[in-house]
Short mmCIF file of C-alpha atoms and ligand atoms in Angstrom, two decimals:
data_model
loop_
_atom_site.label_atom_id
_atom_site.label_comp_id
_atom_site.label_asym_id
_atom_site.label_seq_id
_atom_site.Cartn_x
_atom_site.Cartn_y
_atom_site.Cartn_z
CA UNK A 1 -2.20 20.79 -13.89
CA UNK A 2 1.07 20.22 -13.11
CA UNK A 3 4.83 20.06 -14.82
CA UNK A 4 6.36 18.00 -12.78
CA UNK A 5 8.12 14.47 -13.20
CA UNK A 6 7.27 12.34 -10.87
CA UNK A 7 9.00 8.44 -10.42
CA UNK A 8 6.66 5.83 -9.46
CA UNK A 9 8.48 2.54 -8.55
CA UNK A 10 6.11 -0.02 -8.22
CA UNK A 11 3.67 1.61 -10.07
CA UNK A 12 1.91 -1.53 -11.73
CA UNK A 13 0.86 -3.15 -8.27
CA UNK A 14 -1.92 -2.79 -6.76
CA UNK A 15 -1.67 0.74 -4.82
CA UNK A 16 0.65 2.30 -6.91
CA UNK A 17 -1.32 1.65 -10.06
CA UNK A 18 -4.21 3.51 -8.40
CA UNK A 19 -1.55 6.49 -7.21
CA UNK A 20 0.00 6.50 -11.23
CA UNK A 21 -4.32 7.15 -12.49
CA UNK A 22 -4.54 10.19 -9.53
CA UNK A 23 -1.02 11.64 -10.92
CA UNK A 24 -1.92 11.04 -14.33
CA UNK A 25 -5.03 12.82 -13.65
CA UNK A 26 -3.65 15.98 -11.87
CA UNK A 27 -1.49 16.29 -15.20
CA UNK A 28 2.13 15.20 -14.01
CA UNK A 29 4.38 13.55 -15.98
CA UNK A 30 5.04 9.73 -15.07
CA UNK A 31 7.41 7.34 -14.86
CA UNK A 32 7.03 3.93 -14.00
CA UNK A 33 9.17 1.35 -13.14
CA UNK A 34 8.51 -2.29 -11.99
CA UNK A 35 9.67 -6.15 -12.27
CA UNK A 36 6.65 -7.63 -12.54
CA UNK A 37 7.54 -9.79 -9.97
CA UNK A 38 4.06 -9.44 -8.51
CA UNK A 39 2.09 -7.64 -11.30
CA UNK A 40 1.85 -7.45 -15.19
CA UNK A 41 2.51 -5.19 -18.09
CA UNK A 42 -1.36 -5.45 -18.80
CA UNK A 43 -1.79 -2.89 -15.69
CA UNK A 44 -0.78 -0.17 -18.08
CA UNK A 45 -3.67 -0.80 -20.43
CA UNK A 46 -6.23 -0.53 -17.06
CA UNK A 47 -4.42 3.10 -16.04
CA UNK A 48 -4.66 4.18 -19.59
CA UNK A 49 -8.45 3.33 -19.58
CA UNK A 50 -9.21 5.35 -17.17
CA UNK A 51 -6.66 8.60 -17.35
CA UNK A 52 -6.41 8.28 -21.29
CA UNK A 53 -3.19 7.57 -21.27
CA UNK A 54 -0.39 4.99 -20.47
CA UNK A 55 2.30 6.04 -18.10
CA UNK A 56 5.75 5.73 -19.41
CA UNK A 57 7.26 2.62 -18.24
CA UNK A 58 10.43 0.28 -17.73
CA UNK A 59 10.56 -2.94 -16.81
CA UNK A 60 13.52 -2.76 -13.79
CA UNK A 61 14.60 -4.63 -11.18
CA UNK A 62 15.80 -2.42 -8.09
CA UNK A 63 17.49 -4.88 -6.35
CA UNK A 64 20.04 -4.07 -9.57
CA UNK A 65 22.09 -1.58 -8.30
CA UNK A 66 24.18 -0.96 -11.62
CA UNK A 67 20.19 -0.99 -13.89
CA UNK A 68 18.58 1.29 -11.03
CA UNK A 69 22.02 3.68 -11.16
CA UNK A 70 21.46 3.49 -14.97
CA UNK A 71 17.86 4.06 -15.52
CA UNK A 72 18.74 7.46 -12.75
CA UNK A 73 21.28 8.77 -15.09
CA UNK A 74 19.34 8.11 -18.26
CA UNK A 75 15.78 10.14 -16.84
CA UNK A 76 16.12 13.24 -15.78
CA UNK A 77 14.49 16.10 -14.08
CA UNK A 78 12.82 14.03 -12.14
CA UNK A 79 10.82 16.32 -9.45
CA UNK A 80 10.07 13.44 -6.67
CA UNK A 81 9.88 9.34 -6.20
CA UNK A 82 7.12 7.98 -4.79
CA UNK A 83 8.13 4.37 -3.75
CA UNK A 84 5.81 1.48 -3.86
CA UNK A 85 8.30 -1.41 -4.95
CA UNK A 86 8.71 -4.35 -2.38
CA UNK A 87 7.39 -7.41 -1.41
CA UNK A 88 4.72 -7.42 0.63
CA UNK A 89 4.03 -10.98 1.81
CA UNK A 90 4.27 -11.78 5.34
CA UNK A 91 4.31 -15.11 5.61
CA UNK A 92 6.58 -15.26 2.75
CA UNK A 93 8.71 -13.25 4.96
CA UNK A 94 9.00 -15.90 7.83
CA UNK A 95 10.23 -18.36 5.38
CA UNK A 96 12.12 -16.54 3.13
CA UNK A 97 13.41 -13.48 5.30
CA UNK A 98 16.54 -12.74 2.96
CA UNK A 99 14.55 -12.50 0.15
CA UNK A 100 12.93 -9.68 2.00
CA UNK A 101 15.85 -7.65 3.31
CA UNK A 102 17.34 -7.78 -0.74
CA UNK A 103 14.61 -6.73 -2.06
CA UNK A 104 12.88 -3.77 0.52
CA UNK A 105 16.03 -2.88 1.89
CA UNK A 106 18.57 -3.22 -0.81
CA UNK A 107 15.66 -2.37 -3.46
CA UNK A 108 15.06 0.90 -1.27
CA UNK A 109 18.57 1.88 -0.80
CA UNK A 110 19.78 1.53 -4.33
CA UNK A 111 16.65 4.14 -4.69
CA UNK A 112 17.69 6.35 -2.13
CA UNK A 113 21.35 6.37 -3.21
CA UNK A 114 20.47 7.45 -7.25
CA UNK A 115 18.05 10.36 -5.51
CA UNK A 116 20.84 11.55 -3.86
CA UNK A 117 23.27 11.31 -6.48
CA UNK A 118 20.48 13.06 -9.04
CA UNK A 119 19.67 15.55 -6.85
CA UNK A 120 15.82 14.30 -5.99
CA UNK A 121 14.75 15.74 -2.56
CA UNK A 122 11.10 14.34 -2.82
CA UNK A 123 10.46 10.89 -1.21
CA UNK A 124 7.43 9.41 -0.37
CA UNK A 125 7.76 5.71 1.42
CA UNK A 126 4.51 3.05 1.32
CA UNK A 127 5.27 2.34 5.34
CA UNK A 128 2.54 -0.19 7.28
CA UNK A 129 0.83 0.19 10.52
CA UNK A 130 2.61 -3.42 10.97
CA UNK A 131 5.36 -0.97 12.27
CA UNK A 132 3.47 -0.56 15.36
CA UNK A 133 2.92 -3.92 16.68
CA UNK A 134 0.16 -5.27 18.76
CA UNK A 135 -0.90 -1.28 20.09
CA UNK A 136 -0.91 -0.38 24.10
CA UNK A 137 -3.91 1.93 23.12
CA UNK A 138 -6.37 2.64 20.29
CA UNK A 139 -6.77 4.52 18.05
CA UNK A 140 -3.05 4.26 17.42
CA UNK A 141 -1.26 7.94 16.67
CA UNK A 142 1.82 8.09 15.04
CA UNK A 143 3.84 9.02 18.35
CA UNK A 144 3.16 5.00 18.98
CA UNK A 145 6.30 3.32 19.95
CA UNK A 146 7.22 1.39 17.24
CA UNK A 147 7.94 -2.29 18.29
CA UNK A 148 9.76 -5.29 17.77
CA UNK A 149 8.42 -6.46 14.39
CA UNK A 150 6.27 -9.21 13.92
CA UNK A 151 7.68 -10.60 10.77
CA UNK A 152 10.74 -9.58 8.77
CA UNK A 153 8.25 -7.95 6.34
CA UNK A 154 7.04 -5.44 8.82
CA UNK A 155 10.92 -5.16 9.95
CA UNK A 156 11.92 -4.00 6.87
CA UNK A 157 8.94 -0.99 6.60
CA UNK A 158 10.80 -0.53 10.75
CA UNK A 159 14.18 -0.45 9.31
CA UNK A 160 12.91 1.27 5.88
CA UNK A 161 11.87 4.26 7.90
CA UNK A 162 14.62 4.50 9.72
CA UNK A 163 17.11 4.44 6.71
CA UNK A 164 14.64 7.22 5.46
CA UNK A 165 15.48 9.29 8.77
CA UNK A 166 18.82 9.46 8.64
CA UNK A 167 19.13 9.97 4.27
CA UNK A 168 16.51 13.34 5.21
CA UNK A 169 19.58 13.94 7.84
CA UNK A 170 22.77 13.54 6.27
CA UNK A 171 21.78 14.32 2.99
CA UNK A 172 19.03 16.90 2.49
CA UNK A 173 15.92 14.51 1.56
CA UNK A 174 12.80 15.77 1.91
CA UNK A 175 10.48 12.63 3.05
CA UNK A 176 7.16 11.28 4.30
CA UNK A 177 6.33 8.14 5.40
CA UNK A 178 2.82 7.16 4.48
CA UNK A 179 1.78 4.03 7.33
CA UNK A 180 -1.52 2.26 5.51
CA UNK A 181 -3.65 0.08 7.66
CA UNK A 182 -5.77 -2.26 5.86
CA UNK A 183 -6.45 -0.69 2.12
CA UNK A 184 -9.12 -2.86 0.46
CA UNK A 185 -11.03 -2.36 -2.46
CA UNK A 186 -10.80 -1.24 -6.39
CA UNK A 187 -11.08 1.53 -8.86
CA UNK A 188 -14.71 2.32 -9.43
CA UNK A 189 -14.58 1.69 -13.26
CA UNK A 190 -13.17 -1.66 -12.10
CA UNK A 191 -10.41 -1.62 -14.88
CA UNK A 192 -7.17 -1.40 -11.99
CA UNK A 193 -7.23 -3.20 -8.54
CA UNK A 194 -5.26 -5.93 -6.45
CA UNK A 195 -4.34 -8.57 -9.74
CA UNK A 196 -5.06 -12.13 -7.94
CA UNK A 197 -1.47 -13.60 -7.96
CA UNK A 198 -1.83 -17.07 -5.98
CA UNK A 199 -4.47 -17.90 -3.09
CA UNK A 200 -4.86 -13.97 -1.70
CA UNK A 201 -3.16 -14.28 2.61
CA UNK A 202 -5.47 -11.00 3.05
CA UNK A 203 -9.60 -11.24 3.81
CA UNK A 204 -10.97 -9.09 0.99
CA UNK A 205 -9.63 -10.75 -1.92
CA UNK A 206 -10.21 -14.32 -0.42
CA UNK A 207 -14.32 -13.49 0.15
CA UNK A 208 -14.51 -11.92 -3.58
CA UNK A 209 -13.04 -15.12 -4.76
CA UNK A 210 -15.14 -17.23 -2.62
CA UNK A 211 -18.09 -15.19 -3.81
CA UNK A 212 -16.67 -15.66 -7.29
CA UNK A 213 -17.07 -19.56 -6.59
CA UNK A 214 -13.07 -20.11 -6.48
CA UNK A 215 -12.61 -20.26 -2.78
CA UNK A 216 -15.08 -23.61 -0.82
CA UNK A 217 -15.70 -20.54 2.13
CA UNK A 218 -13.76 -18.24 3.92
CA UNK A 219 -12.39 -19.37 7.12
CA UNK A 220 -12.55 -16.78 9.94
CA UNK A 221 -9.43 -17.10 11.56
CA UNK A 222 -10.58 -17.14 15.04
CA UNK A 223 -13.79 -16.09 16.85
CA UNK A 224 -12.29 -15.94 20.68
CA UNK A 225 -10.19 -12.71 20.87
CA UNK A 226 -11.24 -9.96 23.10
CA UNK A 227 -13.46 -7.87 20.67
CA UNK A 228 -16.93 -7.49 21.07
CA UNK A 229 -17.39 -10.40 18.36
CA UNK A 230 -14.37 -12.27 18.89
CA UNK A 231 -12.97 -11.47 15.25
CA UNK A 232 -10.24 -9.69 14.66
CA UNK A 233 -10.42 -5.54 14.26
CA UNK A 234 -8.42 -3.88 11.51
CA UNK A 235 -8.94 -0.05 9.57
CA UNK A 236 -10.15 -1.17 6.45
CA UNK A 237 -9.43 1.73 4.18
CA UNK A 238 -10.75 2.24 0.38
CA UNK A 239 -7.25 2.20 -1.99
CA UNK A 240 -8.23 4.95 -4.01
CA UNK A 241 -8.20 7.02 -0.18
CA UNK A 242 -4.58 5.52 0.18
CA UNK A 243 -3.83 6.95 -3.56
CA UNK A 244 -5.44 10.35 -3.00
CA UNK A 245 -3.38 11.06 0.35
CA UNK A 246 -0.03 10.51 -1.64
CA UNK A 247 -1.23 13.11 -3.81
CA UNK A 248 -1.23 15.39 -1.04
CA UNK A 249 1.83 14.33 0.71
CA UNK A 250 3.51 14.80 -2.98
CA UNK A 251 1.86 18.52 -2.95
CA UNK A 252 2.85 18.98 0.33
CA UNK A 253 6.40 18.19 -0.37
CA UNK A 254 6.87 19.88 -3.87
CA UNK A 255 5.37 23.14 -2.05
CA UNK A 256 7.87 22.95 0.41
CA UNK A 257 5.22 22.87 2.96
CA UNK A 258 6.55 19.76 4.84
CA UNK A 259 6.85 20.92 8.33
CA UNK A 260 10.05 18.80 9.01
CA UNK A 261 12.13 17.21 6.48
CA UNK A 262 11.00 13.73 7.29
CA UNK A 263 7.33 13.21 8.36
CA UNK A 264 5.08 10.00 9.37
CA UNK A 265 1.20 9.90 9.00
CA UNK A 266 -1.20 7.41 9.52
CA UNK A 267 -3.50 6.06 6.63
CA UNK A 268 -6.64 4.89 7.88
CA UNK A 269 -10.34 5.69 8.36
CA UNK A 270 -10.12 6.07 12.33
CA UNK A 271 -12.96 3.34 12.70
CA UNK A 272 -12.70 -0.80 13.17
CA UNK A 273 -14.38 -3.31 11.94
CA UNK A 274 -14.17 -6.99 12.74
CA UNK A 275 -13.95 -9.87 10.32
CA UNK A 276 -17.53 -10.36 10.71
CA UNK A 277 -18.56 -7.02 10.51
CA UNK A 278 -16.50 -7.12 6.99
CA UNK A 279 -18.46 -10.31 5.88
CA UNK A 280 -21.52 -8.97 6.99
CA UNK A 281 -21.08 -5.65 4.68
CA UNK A 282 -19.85 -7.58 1.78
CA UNK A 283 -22.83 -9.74 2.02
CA UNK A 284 -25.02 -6.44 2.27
CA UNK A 285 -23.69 -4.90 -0.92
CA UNK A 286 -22.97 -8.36 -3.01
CA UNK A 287 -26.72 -9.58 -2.38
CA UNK A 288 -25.64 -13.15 -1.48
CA UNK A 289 -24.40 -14.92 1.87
CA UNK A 290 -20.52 -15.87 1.90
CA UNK A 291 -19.87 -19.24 2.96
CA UNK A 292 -17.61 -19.30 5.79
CA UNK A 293 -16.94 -21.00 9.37
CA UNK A 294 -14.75 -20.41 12.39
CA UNK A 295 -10.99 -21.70 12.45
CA UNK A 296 -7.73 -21.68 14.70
CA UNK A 297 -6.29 -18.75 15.15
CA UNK A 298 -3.53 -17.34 12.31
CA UNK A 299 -0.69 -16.99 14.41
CA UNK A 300 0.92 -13.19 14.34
CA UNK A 301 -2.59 -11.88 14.22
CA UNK A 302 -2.85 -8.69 16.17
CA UNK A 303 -5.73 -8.59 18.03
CA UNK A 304 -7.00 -5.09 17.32
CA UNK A 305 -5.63 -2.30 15.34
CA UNK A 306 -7.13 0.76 13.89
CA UNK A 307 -5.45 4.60 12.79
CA UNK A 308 -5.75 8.07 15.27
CA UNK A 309 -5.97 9.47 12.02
CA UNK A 310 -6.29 13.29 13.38
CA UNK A 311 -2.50 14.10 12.43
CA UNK A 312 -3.21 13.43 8.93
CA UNK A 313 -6.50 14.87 9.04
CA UNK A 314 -5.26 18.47 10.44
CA UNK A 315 -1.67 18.01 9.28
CA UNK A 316 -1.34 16.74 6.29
CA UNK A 317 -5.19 17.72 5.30
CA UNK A 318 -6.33 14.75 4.06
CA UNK A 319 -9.60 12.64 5.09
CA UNK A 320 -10.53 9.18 3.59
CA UNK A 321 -13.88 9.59 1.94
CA UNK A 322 -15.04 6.37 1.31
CA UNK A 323 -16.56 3.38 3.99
CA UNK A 324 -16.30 -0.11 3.79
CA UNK A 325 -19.85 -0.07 2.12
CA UNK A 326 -17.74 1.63 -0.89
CA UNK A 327 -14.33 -0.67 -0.43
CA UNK A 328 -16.20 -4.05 -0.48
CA UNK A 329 -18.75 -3.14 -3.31
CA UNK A 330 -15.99 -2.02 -5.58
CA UNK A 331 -14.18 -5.07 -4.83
CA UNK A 332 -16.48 -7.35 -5.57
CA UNK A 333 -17.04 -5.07 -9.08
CA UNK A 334 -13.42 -5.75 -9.70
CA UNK A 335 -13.81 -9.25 -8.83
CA UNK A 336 -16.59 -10.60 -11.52
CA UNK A 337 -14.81 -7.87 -14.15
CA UNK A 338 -11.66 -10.11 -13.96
CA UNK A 339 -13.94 -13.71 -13.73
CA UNK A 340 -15.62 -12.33 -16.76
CA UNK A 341 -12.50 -11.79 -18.77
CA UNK A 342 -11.12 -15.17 -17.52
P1 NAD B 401 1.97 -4.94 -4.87
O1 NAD B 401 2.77 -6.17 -4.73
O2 NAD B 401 0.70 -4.96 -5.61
O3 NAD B 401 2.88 -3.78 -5.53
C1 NAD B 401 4.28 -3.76 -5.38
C2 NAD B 401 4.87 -3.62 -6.79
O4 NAD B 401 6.28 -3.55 -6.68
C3 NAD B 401 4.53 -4.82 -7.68
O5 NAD B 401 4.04 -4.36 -8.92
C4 NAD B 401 5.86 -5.54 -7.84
O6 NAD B 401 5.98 -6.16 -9.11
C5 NAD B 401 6.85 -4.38 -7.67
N1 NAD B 401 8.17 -4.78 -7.20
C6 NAD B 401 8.46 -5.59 -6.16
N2 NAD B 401 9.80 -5.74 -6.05
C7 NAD B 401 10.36 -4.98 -7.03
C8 NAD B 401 11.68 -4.73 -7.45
N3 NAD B 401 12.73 -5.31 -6.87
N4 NAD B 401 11.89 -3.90 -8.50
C9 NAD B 401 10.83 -3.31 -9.13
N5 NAD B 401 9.55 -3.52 -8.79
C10 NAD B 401 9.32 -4.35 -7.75
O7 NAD B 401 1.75 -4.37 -3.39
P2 NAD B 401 0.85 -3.15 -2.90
O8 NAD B 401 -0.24 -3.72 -2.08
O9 NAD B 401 0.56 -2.24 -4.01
O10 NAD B 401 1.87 -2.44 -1.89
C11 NAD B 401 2.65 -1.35 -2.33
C12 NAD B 401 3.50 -0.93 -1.17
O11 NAD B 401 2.67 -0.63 -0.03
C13 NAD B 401 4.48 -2.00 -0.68
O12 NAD B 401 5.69 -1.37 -0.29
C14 NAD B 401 3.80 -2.60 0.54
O13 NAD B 401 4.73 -3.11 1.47
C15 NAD B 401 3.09 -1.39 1.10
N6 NAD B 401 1.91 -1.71 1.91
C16 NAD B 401 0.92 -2.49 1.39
C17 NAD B 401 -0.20 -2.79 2.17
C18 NAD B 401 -1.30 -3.66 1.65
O14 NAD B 401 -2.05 -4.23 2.47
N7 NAD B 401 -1.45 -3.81 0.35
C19 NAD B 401 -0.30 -2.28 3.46
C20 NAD B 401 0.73 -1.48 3.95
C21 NAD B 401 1.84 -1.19 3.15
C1 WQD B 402 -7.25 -9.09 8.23
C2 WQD B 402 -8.06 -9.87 9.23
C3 WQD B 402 -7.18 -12.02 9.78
C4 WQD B 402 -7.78 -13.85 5.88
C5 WQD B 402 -1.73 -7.69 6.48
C6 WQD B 402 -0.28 -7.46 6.77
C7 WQD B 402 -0.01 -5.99 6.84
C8 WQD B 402 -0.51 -5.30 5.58
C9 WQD B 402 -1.96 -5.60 5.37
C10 WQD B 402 1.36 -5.07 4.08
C11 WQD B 402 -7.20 -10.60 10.25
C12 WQD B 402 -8.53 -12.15 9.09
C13 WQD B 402 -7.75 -12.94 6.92
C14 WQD B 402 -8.62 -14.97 5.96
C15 WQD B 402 -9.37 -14.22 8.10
N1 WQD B 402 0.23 -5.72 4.45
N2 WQD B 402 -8.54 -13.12 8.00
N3 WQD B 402 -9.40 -15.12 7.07
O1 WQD B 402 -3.15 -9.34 8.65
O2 WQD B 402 -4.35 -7.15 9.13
O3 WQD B 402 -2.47 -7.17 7.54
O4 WQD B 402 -2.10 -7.02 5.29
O5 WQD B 402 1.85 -4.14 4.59
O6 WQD B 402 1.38 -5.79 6.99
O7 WQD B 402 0.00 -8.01 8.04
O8 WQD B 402 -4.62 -8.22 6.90
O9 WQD B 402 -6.29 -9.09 5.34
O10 WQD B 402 -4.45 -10.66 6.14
O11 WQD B 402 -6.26 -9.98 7.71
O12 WQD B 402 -10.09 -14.38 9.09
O13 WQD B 402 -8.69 -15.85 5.04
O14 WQD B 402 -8.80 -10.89 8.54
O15 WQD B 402 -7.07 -12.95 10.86
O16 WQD B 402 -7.86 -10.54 11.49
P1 WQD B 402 -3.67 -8.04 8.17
P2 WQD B 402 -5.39 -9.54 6.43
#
């Protein structure tokens, strides 16, 4: 059990909904705040199913510097932040790129600026393995170079880091940057998971709703890259892994056991899968073939991508524990829960 305080911005999207049930559960106190902008208010009544009881929350906008500055001064003894709030779209970010740097940068920094003014030395960042690029070599360890970003999405988690890095300098902060790879799947009491806001850019939510009769068929975006298929390779890791490892960075920071002020560690399972090996496994636990066919390329796709994930596993002492097996089958619970309330 625990007496801490602990800020979760972000908290009613998809990962940090899952991260609010694990603190709820391990007896902290929490705060959420979020705009909505890409969840709902109903989240609270799926985290109170599960850990009893709703988190206490305010609707904010971060990209409010006056409201973020306000909601600081109003909530104290807060013992650590764990930030989730941005947006997360990267096409959206080619189009709209300012929209982007307001919102994950200015969003963050506004953040940032009321922890150091209220005396919060705990900060945990949702980074991406987008940060690395297309990798030299695989598995990719977090002493990558980090390269020109793709997209000004994965720019910002670049720059977002960075600005990270030099608050733990100049000002005390005591951070870790958490980089996720591909986190897929759902609660297993299917009452929290990704809400389905629009036609889903990622490949697990688009097969559960093509399985769930809303999608025609999944289109593999290419089947001619150098992989042993030709699909695509990615770390597809179970979200309720992604949640559990922010419960130990949080430890790991509130026990002062941090080994630097500002630390990076990769999220991932350590193994790839392709696109087909993805559809194959979801076809394997959902007892019915997906109907899909071969398409151009998406351009931006990396070719292959998947986590060294030893640093976290010896570090930071964390391990995923679930397959894709686990990640696809709770998806697709989480999928016909929401058809059958719709
Ligand atoms: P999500 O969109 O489900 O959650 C983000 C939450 O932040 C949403 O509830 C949204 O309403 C809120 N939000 C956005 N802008 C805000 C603002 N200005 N003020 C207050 N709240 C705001 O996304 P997610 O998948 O849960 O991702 C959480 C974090 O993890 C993001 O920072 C994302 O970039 C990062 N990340 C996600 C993935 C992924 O594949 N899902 C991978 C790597 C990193
Ligand atoms: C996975 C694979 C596609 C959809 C993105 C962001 C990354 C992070 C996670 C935020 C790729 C293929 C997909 C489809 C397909 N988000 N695919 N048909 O691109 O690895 O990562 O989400 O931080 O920053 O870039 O994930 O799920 O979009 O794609 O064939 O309809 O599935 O080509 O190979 P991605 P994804």
């Amino acid at each position: 059990m625990s007496d801490k305080r602990i800020l979760v911005t972000g908290g009613l999207g998809y990962i940090g909904s899952h991260t609010v049930v694990c603190l709820q559960e391990a007896g902290f106190d929490v705060l959420v705040v979020d705009d909505c902008s890409n969840s709902s208010e109903k989240v609270l009544d799926g985290i109170a199913a599960i850990s009893g009881k709703k988190p206490y929350f305010t609707k904010l906008d971060l990209r409010d510097k006056e409201a973020t500055e306000a909601y600081f001064k109003s909530h104290s003894n807060i013992d650590g932040v764990i930030h989730f709030a941005a947006s997360k779209a990267v096409g959206e970010s080619v189009a709209d790129p300012l929209k982007y740097y307001e919102n994950n940068i200015g969003g963050l920094v506004y953040v940032l600026q009321a922890c150091v003014k209220h005396q919060i030395n705990n900060f945990i960042f949702s980074s991406s393995c987008t940060v690395y690029g297309e990798p030299d070599t695989l598995p990719i360890d977090e002493s990558a170079p980090v390269k020109p970003a793709a997209s000004p999405y994965g720019n910002t988690k670049q720059v977002g880091e960075e600005i990270i890095l030099e608050s733990c300098k100049a000002y005390g902060l005591q951070a870790i940057s958490l980089r996720y790879f591909n986190p897929i799947g759902a609660h297993e009491s299917a009452e929290i998971g990704e809400l389905p806001i629009g036609v889903p850019q990622n490949l697990v939510p688009f097969i559960t709703q093509t399985a769930a009769g809303l999608r025609k068929e999944l289109e593999v975006f290419g089947d001619d890259y150098p992989t042993p298929d030709g699909s695509c390779i990615r770390d597809y890791i179970h979200v309720v892994d992604i949640a559990e490892a922010h419960m130990v960075a949080l430890y790991r920071l509130l026990e002062q056991k941090n080994n630097s002020d500002y630390e990076v560690f990769n999220l991932g399972t350590g193994a790839g899968s392709s696109v087909f090996d993805i559809i194959k496994t979801f076809e394997k636990v959902s007892g019915q073939a997906l109907p899909h066919k071969v398409s151009d390329r998406r351009a931006g796709d990396i070719i292959s991508v998947y986590a060294d994930t030893k640093k976290a596993n010896e570090v930071l002492g964390w391990k995923a524990r679930f397959n894709n097996e686990d990640a696809l089958g709770s998806a697709w619970k989480w999928e016909q829960k929401i058809r059958s309330k719709s």
